[in-house]
Amino acid sequence: MNRPVRERFAASLAMLLTVTLSAPALAQEDAAADSTQPGASYTLESTAGYFNTDRAYFAPGTAHWGEGFSRGRLQYRWPSGVQLAAGGVLMTTVGADYYDVADQNDGLLDQLSIAASDLGGTGLGITIGRQNIQLGDGFLISDGYLDNRAALWSIPLSFYDGVKLDWSRGTARATVFAAAYSPSFEGALGARPDGYVFGAEAGWMRSEGTELALAYLRRHDTSVIEDRAQAISLRGGWLSGPFALAGEAVLESGLRTGTDLAGEVMSLPSGRARGAGSPC
């Protein structure tokens, strides 16, 4: 890293670390992870990285840049099971990456939601607001925000603005959601999206990693993009002792800017063996 870039990156990193370290110790992190307990909890994290590419196949020429971010989360849960969550990030880049994103500083509210769980003892929960939405391992849906500004590599933002319903009873599971089509995709799609995405999944889960689920997803956009993509997914997984096997098949159809999207997509079955002594 050349000296000007190094010095500016060090100054930016110092700012981010100051924001993080000025808060109390991170002992509350475990409490935040256990969201079933009433009361307030928080998490804080900060990281930095340096990247260099030299005649990579996807980026001719060379590029070197630094990235850093600080992120905070605050949650408050009432005894009734209602939970309020808010969080934001501060991001910085120094130097130019191979997308020519250079010397960017940004702040973003990436979580603001209210949720209620097990309404009336029915197993039904609802979350409204800015939140992450993911089905399975995220092959079909997981990323509602296109990272095209500061800290492109270090902090992949993925939130949606929408509503999600979750239900579980015994081994049965179901999820229904609807969210706005994020305007962050304007650069990639060539126009500002004006629409929404919605979907549903129902399935069976015997235990973590052993499941079978059927899902439907649809995008509806009324801008010049005219996105009418839809997909049906069947996914499953099996976990026994140190062995795990999972796979997903997706049948896609619909149109986007006049292009027929009909086809099949496979997330090929993958297996792995856990190391001795690892939790299942």
CSV table of C-alpha atoms in Angstrom, one decimal:
chain,number,residue,atom,x,y,z
A,1,MET,CA,0.0,0.0,0.0
A,2,ASN,CA,1.5,3.4,-1.0
A,3,ARG,CA,2.1,5.9,1.8
A,4,PRO,CA,-0.8,8.3,1.0
A,5,VAL,CA,-3.3,5.5,0.9
A,6,ARG,CA,-1.9,3.9,4.0
A,7,GLU,CA,-2.0,7.1,6.0
A,8,ARG,CA,-5.6,7.9,4.9
A,9,PHE,CA,-6.7,4.4,5.6
A,10,ALA,CA,-5.1,4.5,9.1
A,11,ALA,CA,-7.0,7.7,9.9
A,12,SER,CA,-10.3,6.3,8.6
A,13,LEU,CA,-9.8,3.1,10.6
A,14,ALA,CA,-9.0,5.0,13.7
A,15,MET,CA,-12.3,6.9,13.4
A,16,LEU,CA,-14.2,3.7,13.0
A,17,LEU,CA,-12.5,2.0,15.9
A,18,THR,CA,-13.1,5.0,18.1
A,19,VAL,CA,-16.8,4.8,17.4
A,20,THR,CA,-16.8,1.1,18.4
A,21,LEU,CA,-14.5,1.3,21.4
A,22,SER,CA,-16.2,4.3,22.9
A,23,ALA,CA,-19.1,2.0,23.9
A,24,PRO,CA,-19.1,-0.3,26.9
A,25,ALA,CA,-17.4,-3.6,26.7
A,26,LEU,CA,-18.9,-6.2,24.4
A,27,ALA,CA,-20.2,-8.4,27.1
A,28,GLN,CA,-23.7,-7.7,26.0
A,29,GLU,CA,-23.1,-9.7,22.8
A,30,ASP,CA,-24.2,-13.0,24.3
A,31,ALA,CA,-27.3,-11.3,25.6
A,32,ALA,CA,-28.2,-10.0,22.2
A,33,ALA,CA,-27.8,-13.4,20.7
A,34,ASP,CA,-30.4,-14.8,23.1
A,35,SER,CA,-33.3,-12.8,21.9
A,36,THR,CA,-35.9,-14.7,24.0
A,37,GLN,CA,-35.0,-12.9,27.2
A,38,PRO,CA,-36.8,-9.6,28.0
A,39,GLY,CA,-34.8,-6.4,28.3
A,40,ALA,CA,-32.2,-4.6,26.3
A,41,SER,CA,-29.2,-6.0,24.5
A,42,TYR,CA,-26.7,-4.8,21.9
A,43,THR,CA,-23.8,-6.0,19.7
A,44,LEU,CA,-20.9,-3.9,18.3
A,45,GLU,CA,-18.3,-4.9,15.8
A,46,SER,CA,-15.5,-3.3,13.7
A,47,THR,CA,-13.2,-4.6,11.0
A,48,ALA,CA,-10.8,-3.5,8.4
A,49,GLY,CA,-9.1,-5.1,5.3
A,50,TYR,CA,-6.7,-4.3,2.5
A,51,PHE,CA,-7.2,-5.8,-1.0
A,52,ASN,CA,-5.0,-6.0,-4.0
A,53,THR,CA,-5.6,-7.3,-7.5
A,54,ASP,CA,-3.0,-7.7,-10.2
A,55,ARG,CA,-4.3,-8.6,-13.7
A,56,ALA,CA,-7.1,-10.8,-12.4
A,57,TYR,CA,-9.2,-12.4,-15.1
A,58,PHE,CA,-12.2,-10.3,-14.0
A,59,ALA,CA,-10.3,-7.0,-13.6
A,60,PRO,CA,-7.5,-6.1,-16.0
A,61,GLY,CA,-4.8,-4.0,-14.6
A,62,THR,CA,-4.0,-3.5,-10.9
A,63,ALA,CA,-6.0,-2.1,-8.0
A,64,HIS,CA,-5.3,-1.7,-4.3
A,65,TRP,CA,-7.5,-0.2,-1.7
A,66,GLY,CA,-8.5,-0.4,2.0
A,67,GLU,CA,-11.9,-0.9,3.6
A,68,GLY,CA,-13.3,-0.6,7.1
A,69,PHE,CA,-16.6,-0.5,8.9
A,70,SER,CA,-18.2,-0.4,12.3
A,71,ARG,CA,-21.7,-1.8,12.9
A,72,GLY,CA,-24.0,-1.7,15.9
A,73,ARG,CA,-27.2,-3.5,16.9
A,74,LEU,CA,-29.6,-2.6,19.6
A,75,GLN,CA,-32.6,-4.7,20.6
A,76,TYR,CA,-35.3,-4.4,23.3
A,77,ARG,CA,-37.7,-7.2,24.1
A,78,TRP,CA,-40.8,-6.9,26.2
A,79,PRO,CA,-42.1,-9.8,28.3
A,80,SER,CA,-45.0,-10.1,25.9
A,81,GLY,CA,-42.6,-11.2,23.2
A,82,VAL,CA,-42.6,-8.0,21.2
A,83,GLN,CA,-39.1,-7.0,20.1
A,84,LEU,CA,-37.8,-3.7,18.6
A,85,ALA,CA,-34.5,-3.9,16.7
A,86,ALA,CA,-32.4,-1.1,15.2
A,87,GLY,CA,-28.9,-1.0,13.8
A,88,GLY,CA,-26.6,0.9,11.5
A,89,VAL,CA,-23.2,0.9,9.9
A,90,LEU,CA,-20.4,3.4,9.2
A,91,MET,CA,-18.2,2.5,6.2
A,92,THR,CA,-15.1,3.8,4.5
A,93,THR,CA,-12.9,3.0,1.6
A,94,VAL,CA,-9.4,4.4,0.8
A,95,GLY,CA,-7.9,4.1,-2.7
A,96,ALA,CA,-9.8,2.7,-5.7
A,97,ASP,CA,-11.0,-0.8,-6.2
A,98,TYR,CA,-11.4,-2.5,-9.7
A,99,TYR,CA,-14.9,-1.1,-9.9
A,100,ASP,CA,-13.4,2.4,-9.6
A,101,VAL,CA,-15.2,2.9,-6.3
A,102,ALA,CA,-12.8,5.4,-4.6
A,103,ASP,CA,-12.5,7.1,-1.3
A,104,GLN,CA,-16.1,6.5,-0.2
A,105,ASN,CA,-17.5,7.3,3.2
A,106,ASP,CA,-21.0,6.3,4.1
A,107,GLY,CA,-23.5,5.6,6.9
A,108,LEU,CA,-26.6,3.5,6.6
A,109,LEU,CA,-29.4,2.4,8.8
A,110,ASP,CA,-29.6,-1.3,7.9
A,111,GLN,CA,-32.0,-2.6,10.5
A,112,LEU,CA,-35.2,-1.1,11.9
A,113,SER,CA,-38.0,-3.5,12.7
A,114,ILE,CA,-40.6,-4.6,15.2
A,115,ALA,CA,-41.4,-8.2,15.7
A,116,ALA,CA,-43.8,-10.4,17.7
A,117,SER,CA,-43.4,-14.1,18.2
A,118,ASP,CA,-45.9,-17.0,19.0
A,119,LEU,CA,-48.9,-14.8,18.8
A,120,GLY,CA,-51.6,-16.2,21.1
A,121,GLY,CA,-49.7,-19.4,21.4
A,122,THR,CA,-50.4,-20.2,17.7
A,123,GLY,CA,-46.7,-20.5,16.7
A,124,LEU,CA,-47.2,-17.5,14.4
A,125,GLY,CA,-44.7,-14.6,14.3
A,126,ILE,CA,-44.5,-11.4,12.4
A,127,THR,CA,-41.7,-9.0,11.6
A,128,ILE,CA,-42.3,-5.5,10.0
A,129,GLY,CA,-39.7,-3.1,8.7
A,130,ARG,CA,-36.1,-3.2,7.6
A,131,GLN,CA,-34.8,-6.8,8.1
A,132,ASN,CA,-32.9,-9.7,6.5
A,133,ILE,CA,-35.0,-12.3,4.7
A,134,GLN,CA,-33.6,-15.7,3.7
A,135,LEU,CA,-35.0,-19.0,2.6
A,136,GLY,CA,-32.8,-22.0,3.4
A,137,ASP,CA,-29.1,-21.3,2.6
A,138,GLY,CA,-30.0,-18.3,0.5
A,139,PHE,CA,-29.7,-19.9,-2.9
A,140,LEU,CA,-33.2,-18.6,-3.9
A,141,ILE,CA,-33.5,-15.4,-1.8
A,142,SER,CA,-31.2,-13.8,0.7
A,143,ASP,CA,-29.9,-10.5,-0.6
A,144,GLY,CA,-32.3,-7.5,-1.0
A,145,TYR,CA,-29.6,-4.8,-1.3
A,146,LEU,CA,-27.0,-4.3,-4.0
A,147,ASP,CA,-23.6,-3.3,-2.5
A,148,ASN,CA,-22.4,-0.6,-4.8
A,149,ARG,CA,-20.8,2.0,-2.5
A,150,ALA,CA,-18.4,2.0,0.5
A,151,ALA,CA,-17.0,-1.2,1.8
A,152,LEU,CA,-18.2,-3.3,-1.1
A,153,TRP,CA,-16.3,-6.4,0.0
A,154,SER,CA,-16.1,-6.1,3.8
A,155,ILE,CA,-19.8,-5.7,4.7
A,156,PRO,CA,-22.3,-7.3,2.3
A,157,LEU,CA,-25.6,-5.6,3.1
A,158,SER,CA,-28.6,-7.7,2.5
A,159,PHE,CA,-31.7,-6.1,4.0
A,160,TYR,CA,-35.2,-5.8,2.7
A,161,ASP,CA,-37.9,-3.3,3.6
A,162,GLY,CA,-41.0,-5.4,4.1
A,163,VAL,CA,-43.1,-7.7,6.2
A,164,LYS,CA,-42.5,-11.4,7.0
A,165,LEU,CA,-44.8,-14.0,8.7
A,166,ASP,CA,-43.3,-17.2,10.2
A,167,TRP,CA,-45.2,-20.1,11.6
A,168,SER,CA,-44.1,-23.3,13.2
A,169,ARG,CA,-45.9,-26.2,14.9
A,170,GLY,CA,-44.0,-29.4,15.7
A,171,THR,CA,-42.0,-30.3,12.6
A,172,ALA,CA,-44.1,-28.1,10.2
A,173,ARG,CA,-42.7,-24.7,9.1
A,174,ALA,CA,-44.0,-21.9,6.9
A,175,THR,CA,-42.9,-18.4,5.8
A,176,VAL,CA,-44.7,-15.7,3.8
A,177,PHE,CA,-43.1,-12.4,3.0
A,178,ALA,CA,-43.4,-9.3,0.8
A,179,ALA,CA,-40.8,-6.5,0.4
A,180,ALA,CA,-40.0,-3.5,-1.8
A,181,TYR,CA,-37.7,-3.9,-4.8
A,182,SER,CA,-34.6,-2.0,-3.5
A,183,PRO,CA,-33.7,1.1,-5.5
A,184,SER,CA,-30.0,0.1,-4.9
A,185,PHE,CA,-30.3,-2.2,-8.0
A,186,GLU,CA,-30.7,0.8,-10.3
A,187,GLY,CA,-27.1,0.8,-11.5
A,188,ALA,CA,-27.1,-2.9,-12.3
A,189,LEU,CA,-30.5,-3.0,-14.0
A,190,GLY,CA,-30.1,0.3,-15.9
A,191,ALA,CA,-33.2,1.9,-14.4
A,192,ARG,CA,-34.7,2.5,-10.9
A,193,PRO,CA,-36.9,-0.4,-9.9
A,194,ASP,CA,-40.5,0.3,-8.9
A,195,GLY,CA,-42.1,-2.8,-7.6
A,196,TYR,CA,-41.9,-5.5,-5.0
A,197,VAL,CA,-40.9,-9.1,-4.4
A,198,PHE,CA,-43.0,-11.7,-2.5
A,199,GLY,CA,-42.8,-15.3,-1.8
A,200,ALA,CA,-43.8,-18.2,0.4
A,201,GLU,CA,-42.3,-21.5,1.7
A,202,ALA,CA,-43.7,-24.5,3.5
A,203,GLY,CA,-41.9,-27.5,4.7
A,204,TRP,CA,-40.9,-30.0,7.3
A,205,MET,CA,-37.9,-29.9,9.6
A,206,ARG,CA,-37.1,-32.9,11.8
A,207,SER,CA,-34.0,-31.2,13.2
A,208,GLU,CA,-31.5,-28.6,12.2
A,209,GLY,CA,-30.1,-29.7,8.8
A,210,THR,CA,-32.7,-32.3,8.1
A,211,GLU,CA,-35.6,-30.8,6.2
A,212,LEU,CA,-37.6,-30.6,3.0
A,213,ALA,CA,-39.3,-27.5,1.7
A,214,LEU,CA,-41.2,-26.1,-1.3
A,215,ALA,CA,-41.1,-22.4,-2.1
A,216,TYR,CA,-42.4,-19.9,-4.6
A,217,LEU,CA,-40.9,-16.5,-5.4
A,218,ARG,CA,-42.0,-13.7,-7.6
A,219,ARG,CA,-40.7,-10.2,-8.6
A,220,HIS,CA,-43.1,-7.6,-10.0
A,221,ASP,CA,-41.7,-4.4,-11.3
A,222,THR,CA,-43.7,-1.6,-13.1
A,223,SER,CA,-40.7,0.5,-14.3
A,224,VAL,CA,-39.0,0.2,-17.7
A,225,ILE,CA,-37.2,-3.0,-16.4
A,226,GLU,CA,-40.6,-4.8,-16.5
A,227,ASP,CA,-39.3,-7.6,-14.2
A,228,ARG,CA,-41.9,-10.4,-14.0
A,229,ALA,CA,-39.5,-13.2,-12.9
A,230,GLN,CA,-40.9,-16.1,-10.8
A,231,ALA,CA,-39.4,-19.3,-9.5
A,232,ILE,CA,-40.5,-22.5,-7.8
A,233,SER,CA,-37.9,-24.2,-5.5
A,234,LEU,CA,-37.6,-27.6,-3.9
A,235,ARG,CA,-34.8,-28.0,-1.4
A,236,GLY,CA,-33.9,-30.6,1.1
A,237,GLY,CA,-31.1,-31.5,3.5
A,238,TRP,CA,-30.1,-34.5,5.6
A,239,LEU,CA,-27.8,-34.5,8.7
A,240,SER,CA,-26.7,-37.6,10.5
A,241,GLY,CA,-23.8,-37.5,13.0
A,242,PRO,CA,-20.8,-36.0,11.2
A,243,PHE,CA,-22.3,-36.3,7.7
A,244,ALA,CA,-24.5,-33.7,5.9
A,245,LEU,CA,-26.1,-33.6,2.5
A,246,ALA,CA,-28.1,-30.8,0.9
A,247,GLY,CA,-29.4,-29.7,-2.5
A,248,GLU,CA,-31.9,-27.4,-4.2
A,249,ALA,CA,-33.6,-27.4,-7.6
A,250,VAL,CA,-35.2,-24.2,-9.0
A,251,LEU,CA,-37.6,-23.9,-12.0
A,252,GLU,CA,-37.6,-20.3,-13.3
A,253,SER,CA,-40.0,-18.5,-15.6
A,254,GLY,CA,-41.3,-15.0,-16.5
A,255,LEU,CA,-39.8,-12.0,-18.4
A,256,ARG,CA,-37.4,-9.2,-17.7
A,257,THR,CA,-37.1,-6.4,-20.2
A,258,GLY,CA,-38.6,-8.8,-22.8
A,259,THR,CA,-36.2,-11.6,-22.2
A,260,ASP,CA,-37.7,-15.0,-21.5
A,261,LEU,CA,-36.3,-16.4,-18.2
A,262,ALA,CA,-37.7,-19.9,-18.6
A,263,GLY,CA,-35.2,-22.6,-17.5
A,264,GLU,CA,-33.9,-24.8,-14.7
A,265,VAL,CA,-31.3,-23.9,-12.1
A,266,MET,CA,-29.7,-26.5,-9.9
A,267,SER,CA,-27.9,-26.0,-6.6
A,268,LEU,CA,-26.1,-29.4,-7.0
A,269,PRO,CA,-26.3,-31.7,-4.0
A,270,SER,CA,-23.4,-31.1,-1.7
A,271,GLY,CA,-22.1,-33.2,1.1
A,272,ARG,CA,-19.6,-32.7,3.9
A,273,ALA,CA,-18.3,-34.5,6.9
A,274,ARG,CA,-17.9,-32.7,10.2
A,275,GLY,CA,-14.7,-32.9,12.1
A,276,ALA,CA,-14.5,-35.2,15.2
A,277,GLY,CA,-16.0,-33.5,18.2
A,278,SER,CA,-17.8,-30.8,16.2
A,279,PRO,CA,-21.4,-30.0,17.2
A,280,CYS,CA,-24.1,-31.4,14.9
